XYZ file of C-alpha atoms in Angstrom:
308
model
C -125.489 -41.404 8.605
C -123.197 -39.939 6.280
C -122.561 -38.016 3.091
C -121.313 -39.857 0.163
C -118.749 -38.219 -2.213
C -119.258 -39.813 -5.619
C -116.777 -39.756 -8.481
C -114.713 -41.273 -10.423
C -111.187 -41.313 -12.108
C -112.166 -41.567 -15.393
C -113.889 -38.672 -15.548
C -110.990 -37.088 -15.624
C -109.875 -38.679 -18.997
C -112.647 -36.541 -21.014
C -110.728 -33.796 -22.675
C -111.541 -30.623 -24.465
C -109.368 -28.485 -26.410
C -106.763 -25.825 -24.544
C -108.407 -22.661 -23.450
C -111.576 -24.602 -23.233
C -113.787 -23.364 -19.681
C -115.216 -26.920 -18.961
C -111.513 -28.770 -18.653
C -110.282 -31.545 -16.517
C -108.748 -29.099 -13.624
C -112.114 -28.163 -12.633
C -112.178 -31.879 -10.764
C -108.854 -31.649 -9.568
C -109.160 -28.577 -7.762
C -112.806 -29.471 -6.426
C -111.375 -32.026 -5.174
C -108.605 -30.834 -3.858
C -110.695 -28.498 -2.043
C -112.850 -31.863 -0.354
C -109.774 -33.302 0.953
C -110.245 -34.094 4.539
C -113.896 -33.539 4.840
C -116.231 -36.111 6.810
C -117.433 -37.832 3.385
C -117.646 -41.240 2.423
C -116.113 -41.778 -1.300
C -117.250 -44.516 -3.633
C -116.769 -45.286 -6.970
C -119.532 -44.244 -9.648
C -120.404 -47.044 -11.704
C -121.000 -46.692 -15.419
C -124.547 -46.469 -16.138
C -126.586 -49.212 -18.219
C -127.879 -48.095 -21.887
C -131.671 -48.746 -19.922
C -130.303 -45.834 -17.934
C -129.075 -43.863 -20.550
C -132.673 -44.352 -22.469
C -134.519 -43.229 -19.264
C -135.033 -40.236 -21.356
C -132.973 -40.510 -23.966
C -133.667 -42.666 -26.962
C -131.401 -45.479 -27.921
C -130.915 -43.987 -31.143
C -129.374 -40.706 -29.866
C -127.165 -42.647 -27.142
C -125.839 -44.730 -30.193
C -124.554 -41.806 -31.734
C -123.123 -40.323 -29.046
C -121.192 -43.729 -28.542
C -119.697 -43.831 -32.238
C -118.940 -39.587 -32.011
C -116.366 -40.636 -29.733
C -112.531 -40.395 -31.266
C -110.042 -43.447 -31.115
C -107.988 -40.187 -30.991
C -107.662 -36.140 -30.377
C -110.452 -34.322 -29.592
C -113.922 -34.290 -32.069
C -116.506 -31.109 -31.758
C -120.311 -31.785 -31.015
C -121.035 -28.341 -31.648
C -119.108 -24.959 -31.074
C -118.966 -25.491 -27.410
C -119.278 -29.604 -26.815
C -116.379 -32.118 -27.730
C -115.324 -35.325 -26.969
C -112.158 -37.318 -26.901
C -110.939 -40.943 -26.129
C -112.425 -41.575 -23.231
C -115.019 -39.212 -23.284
C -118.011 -41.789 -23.234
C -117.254 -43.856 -20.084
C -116.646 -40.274 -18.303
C -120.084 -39.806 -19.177
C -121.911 -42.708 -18.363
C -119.961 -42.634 -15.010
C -121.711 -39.445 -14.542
C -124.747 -40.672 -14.613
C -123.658 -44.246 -12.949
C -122.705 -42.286 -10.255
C -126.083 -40.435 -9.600
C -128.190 -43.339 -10.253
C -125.847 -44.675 -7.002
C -126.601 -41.663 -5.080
C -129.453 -42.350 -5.355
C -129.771 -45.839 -4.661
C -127.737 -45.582 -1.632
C -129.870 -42.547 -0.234
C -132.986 -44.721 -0.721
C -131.992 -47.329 1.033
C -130.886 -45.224 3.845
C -127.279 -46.124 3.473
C -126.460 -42.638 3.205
C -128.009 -39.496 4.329
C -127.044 -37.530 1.063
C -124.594 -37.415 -1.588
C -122.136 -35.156 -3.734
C -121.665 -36.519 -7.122
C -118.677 -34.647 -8.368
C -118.324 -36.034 -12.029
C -117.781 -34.798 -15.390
C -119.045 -33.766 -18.075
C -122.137 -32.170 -16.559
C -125.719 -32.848 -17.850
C -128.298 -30.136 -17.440
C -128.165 -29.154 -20.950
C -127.976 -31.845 -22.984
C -131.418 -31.947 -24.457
C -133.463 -35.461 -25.860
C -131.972 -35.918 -28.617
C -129.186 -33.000 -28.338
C -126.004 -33.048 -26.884
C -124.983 -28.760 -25.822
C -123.437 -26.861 -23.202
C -120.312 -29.092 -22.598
C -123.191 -31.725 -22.187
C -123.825 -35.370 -23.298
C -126.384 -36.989 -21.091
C -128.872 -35.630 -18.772
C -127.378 -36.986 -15.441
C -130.073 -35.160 -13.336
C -132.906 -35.899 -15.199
C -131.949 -39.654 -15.724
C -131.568 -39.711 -11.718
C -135.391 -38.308 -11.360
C -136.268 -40.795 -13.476
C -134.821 -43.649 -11.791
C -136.179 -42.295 -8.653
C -139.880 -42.327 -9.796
C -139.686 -45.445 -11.917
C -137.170 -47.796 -9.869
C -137.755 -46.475 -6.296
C -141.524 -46.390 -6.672
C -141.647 -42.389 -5.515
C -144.268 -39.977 -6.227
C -143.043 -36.383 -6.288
C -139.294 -35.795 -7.220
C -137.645 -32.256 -7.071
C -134.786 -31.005 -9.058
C -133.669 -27.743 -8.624
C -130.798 -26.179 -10.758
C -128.826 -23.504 -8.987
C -126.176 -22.592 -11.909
C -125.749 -19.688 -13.738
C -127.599 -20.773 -16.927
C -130.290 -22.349 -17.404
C -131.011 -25.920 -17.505
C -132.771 -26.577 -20.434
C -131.630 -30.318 -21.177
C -133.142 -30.737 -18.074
C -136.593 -28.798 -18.873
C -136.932 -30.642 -21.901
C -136.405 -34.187 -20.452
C -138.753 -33.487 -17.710
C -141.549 -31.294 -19.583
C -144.003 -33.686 -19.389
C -143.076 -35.839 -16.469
C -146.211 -34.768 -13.708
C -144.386 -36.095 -11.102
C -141.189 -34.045 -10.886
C -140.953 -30.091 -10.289
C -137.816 -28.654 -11.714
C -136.661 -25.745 -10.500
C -134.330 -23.112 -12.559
C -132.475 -19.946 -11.297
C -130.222 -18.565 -13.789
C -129.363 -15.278 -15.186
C -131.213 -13.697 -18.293
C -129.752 -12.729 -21.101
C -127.247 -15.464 -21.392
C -126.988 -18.560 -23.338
C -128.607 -20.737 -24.088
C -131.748 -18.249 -23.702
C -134.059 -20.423 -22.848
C -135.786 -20.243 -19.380
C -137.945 -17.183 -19.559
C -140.787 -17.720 -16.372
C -143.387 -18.217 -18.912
C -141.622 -21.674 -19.501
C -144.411 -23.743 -16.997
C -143.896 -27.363 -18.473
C -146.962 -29.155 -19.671
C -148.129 -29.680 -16.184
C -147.072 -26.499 -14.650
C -144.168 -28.790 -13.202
C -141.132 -26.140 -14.527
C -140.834 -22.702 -12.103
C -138.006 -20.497 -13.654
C -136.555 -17.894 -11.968
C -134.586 -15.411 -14.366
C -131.767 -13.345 -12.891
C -130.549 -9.900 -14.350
C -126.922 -9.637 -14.803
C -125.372 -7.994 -11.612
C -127.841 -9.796 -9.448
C -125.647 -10.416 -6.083
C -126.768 -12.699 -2.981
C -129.550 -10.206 -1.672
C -131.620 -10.609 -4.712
C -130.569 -13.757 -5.312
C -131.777 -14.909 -1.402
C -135.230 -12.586 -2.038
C -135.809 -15.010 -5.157
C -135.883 -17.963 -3.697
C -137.267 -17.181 -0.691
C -140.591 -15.767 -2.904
C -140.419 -18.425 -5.477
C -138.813 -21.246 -4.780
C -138.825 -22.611 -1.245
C -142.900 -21.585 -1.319
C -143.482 -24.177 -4.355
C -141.192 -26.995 -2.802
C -142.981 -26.678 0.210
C -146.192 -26.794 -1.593
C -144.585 -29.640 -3.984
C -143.067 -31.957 -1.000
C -140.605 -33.976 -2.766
C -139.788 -37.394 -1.201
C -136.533 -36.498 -2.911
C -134.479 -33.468 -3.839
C -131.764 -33.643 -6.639
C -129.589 -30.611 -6.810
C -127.866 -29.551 -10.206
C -125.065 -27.851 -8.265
C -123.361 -25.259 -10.838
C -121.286 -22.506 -8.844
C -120.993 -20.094 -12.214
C -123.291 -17.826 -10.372
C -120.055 -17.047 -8.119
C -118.863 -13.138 -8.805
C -115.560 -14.383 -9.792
C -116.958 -16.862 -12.621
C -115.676 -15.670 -16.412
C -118.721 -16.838 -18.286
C -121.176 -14.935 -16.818
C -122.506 -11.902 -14.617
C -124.189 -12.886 -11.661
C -122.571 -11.977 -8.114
C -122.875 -14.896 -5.970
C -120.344 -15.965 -3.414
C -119.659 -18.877 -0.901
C -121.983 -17.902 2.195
C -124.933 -17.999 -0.917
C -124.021 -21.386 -2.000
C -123.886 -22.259 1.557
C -127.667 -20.475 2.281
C -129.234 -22.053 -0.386
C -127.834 -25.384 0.122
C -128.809 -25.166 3.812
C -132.300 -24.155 3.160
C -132.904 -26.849 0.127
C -131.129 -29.350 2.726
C -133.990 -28.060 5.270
C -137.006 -29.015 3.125
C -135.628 -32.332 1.885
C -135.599 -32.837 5.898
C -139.597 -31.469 6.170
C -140.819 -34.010 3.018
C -138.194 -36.113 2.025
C -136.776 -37.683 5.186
C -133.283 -35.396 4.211
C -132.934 -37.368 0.951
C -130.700 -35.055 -1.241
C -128.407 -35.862 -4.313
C -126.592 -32.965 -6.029
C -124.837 -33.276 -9.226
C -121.864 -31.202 -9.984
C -123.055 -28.948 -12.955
C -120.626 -25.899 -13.731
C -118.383 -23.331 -12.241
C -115.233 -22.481 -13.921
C -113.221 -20.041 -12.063
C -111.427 -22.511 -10.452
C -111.179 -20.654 -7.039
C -114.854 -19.919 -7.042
C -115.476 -23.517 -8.086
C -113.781 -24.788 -4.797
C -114.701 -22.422 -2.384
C -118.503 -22.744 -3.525
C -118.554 -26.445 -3.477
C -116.883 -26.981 -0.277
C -119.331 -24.307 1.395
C -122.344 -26.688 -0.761
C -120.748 -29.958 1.297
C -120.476 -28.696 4.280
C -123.949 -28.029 4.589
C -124.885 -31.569 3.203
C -122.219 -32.728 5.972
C -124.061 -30.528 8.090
C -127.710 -31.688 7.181
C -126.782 -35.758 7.035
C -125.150 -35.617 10.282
């Protein structure tokens, strides 16, 4: 069995503007940085519009289609823009977790690394935010429970802020548990731990600013891995953001590598108690590029690790 590396050249063709955090280096360096690892690469395919409207309605995936530019770069919102290019970039993103997933299923894999662009946790219904467009891991949940016949689905979001595109795509779906550390105050201010989801499916786990790896570990080991166990998912989906690393610019939390690596081991541990080891994580942020790369190799390895 092996881990897959998923990904894709075009998603390097969605551009933002200079100075902007979320920026086409980010995949070259992770990359870079997975360069001779035991992984097996494939393609990610572009995702169907049924895919797409998984969650989203066709109305809002319409619109995202025609925002895109014939040229330059076009604004979403203050922090979400798109340029030529920018719309098959993101329905590779998802393409390429719906094949994660497929491939993990079917036992053709014993995980998988999706390292695509633009992320998804944020981007809400009917909202594209957060350097997002479509809600890659919430779309792969979906597909999961509705394609691959299973019953309990886990996401859990490890990056610094908080995934509310995903919380609001998965609110009301009983059959997933998504899981949300992040640190509070920061944008986009959602994710207080009152947030439950309409069937107390949503656990969120608020960080203070300055939070390093002790409290971080202490966290999870009191909230998290307790509901997961209690949960069982026959499948864990990672939103892997490593913005939580000390050395990140956008925010204040105090993470390094051998964190990453701890969490990733332990999540990789309880896929292996419920889920027969199934796990798909989604690259989600990080944008010191040096933390980026250190914290996503130390994530693969233990997927490596776990699959082999």
């Amino acid at each position: 069995m092996t881990t897959l590396l998923v990904t894709h050249d075009d998603c390097t063709r969605h551009l933002t503007p200079a100075g902007h955090p979320e920026r086409v280096a980010r995949l070259e360096h992770l990359m870079a940085a997975l360069e001779g690892k035991a992984l097996t690469r494939i393609e990610a395919p572009e995702a169907s519009d049924d895919d797409i409207c998984l969650v989203h309605p066709q109305a809002y995936l319409d619109r995202i289609r025609a925002a895109e530019p014939s040229e330059g770069i076009v604004a979403l919102d203050a922090d979400t823009h798109m340029s030529p290019g920018s719309f098959d970039a993101a329905m590779r993103a998802v393409g390429g977790a719906l094949q994660a997933v497929d491939m993990v299923m079917a036992g053709e894999a014993a995980n998988a690394f999706v390292a695509t662009r633009p992320p998804g946790h944020h981007a809400e219904t009917e909202t594209p935010m957060g350097f997002c467009l479509f809600g890659n891991a919430a779309i792969a949940a979906k597909h999961a429970l509705d394609r691959h016949g299973l019953s309990r689905v886990a996401v859990v979001d490890f990056d610094v802020h908080h995934g509310n595109g995903t919380q609001d795509l998965l609110w009301s779906e009983a059959r997933t548990l998504f899981v949300s550390s992040h640190q509070m105050p920061l944008w986009p201010g959602t994710g207080a731990a009152e947030e439950r989801g309409a069937h107390e499916n949503v656990i969120n786990v608020p960080l203070a600013p300055q939070t390093g790896g002790d409290g971080f570990r202490k966290a999870y080991e009191a909230q998290v891995f307790p509901a997961l166990e209690e949960f069982k998912p026959e499948l864990l989906i990672i939103s892997a953001g490593f913005d939580a690393h000390k050395a990140d610019p956008l925010a204040n939390l105090m993470l390094d590598e051998d964190d990453f690596a701890w969490v990733s081991r332990k999540l990789c541990e309880i896929a292996a108690r419920h889920g027969e080891g199934r796990v798909v994580s989604c690259l989600e942020g990080g944008y010191d590029l040096g933390g980026l790369s250190r914290g996503a190799a130390a994530h693969v390895d233990e997927l490596i690790r776990a699959g082999g």
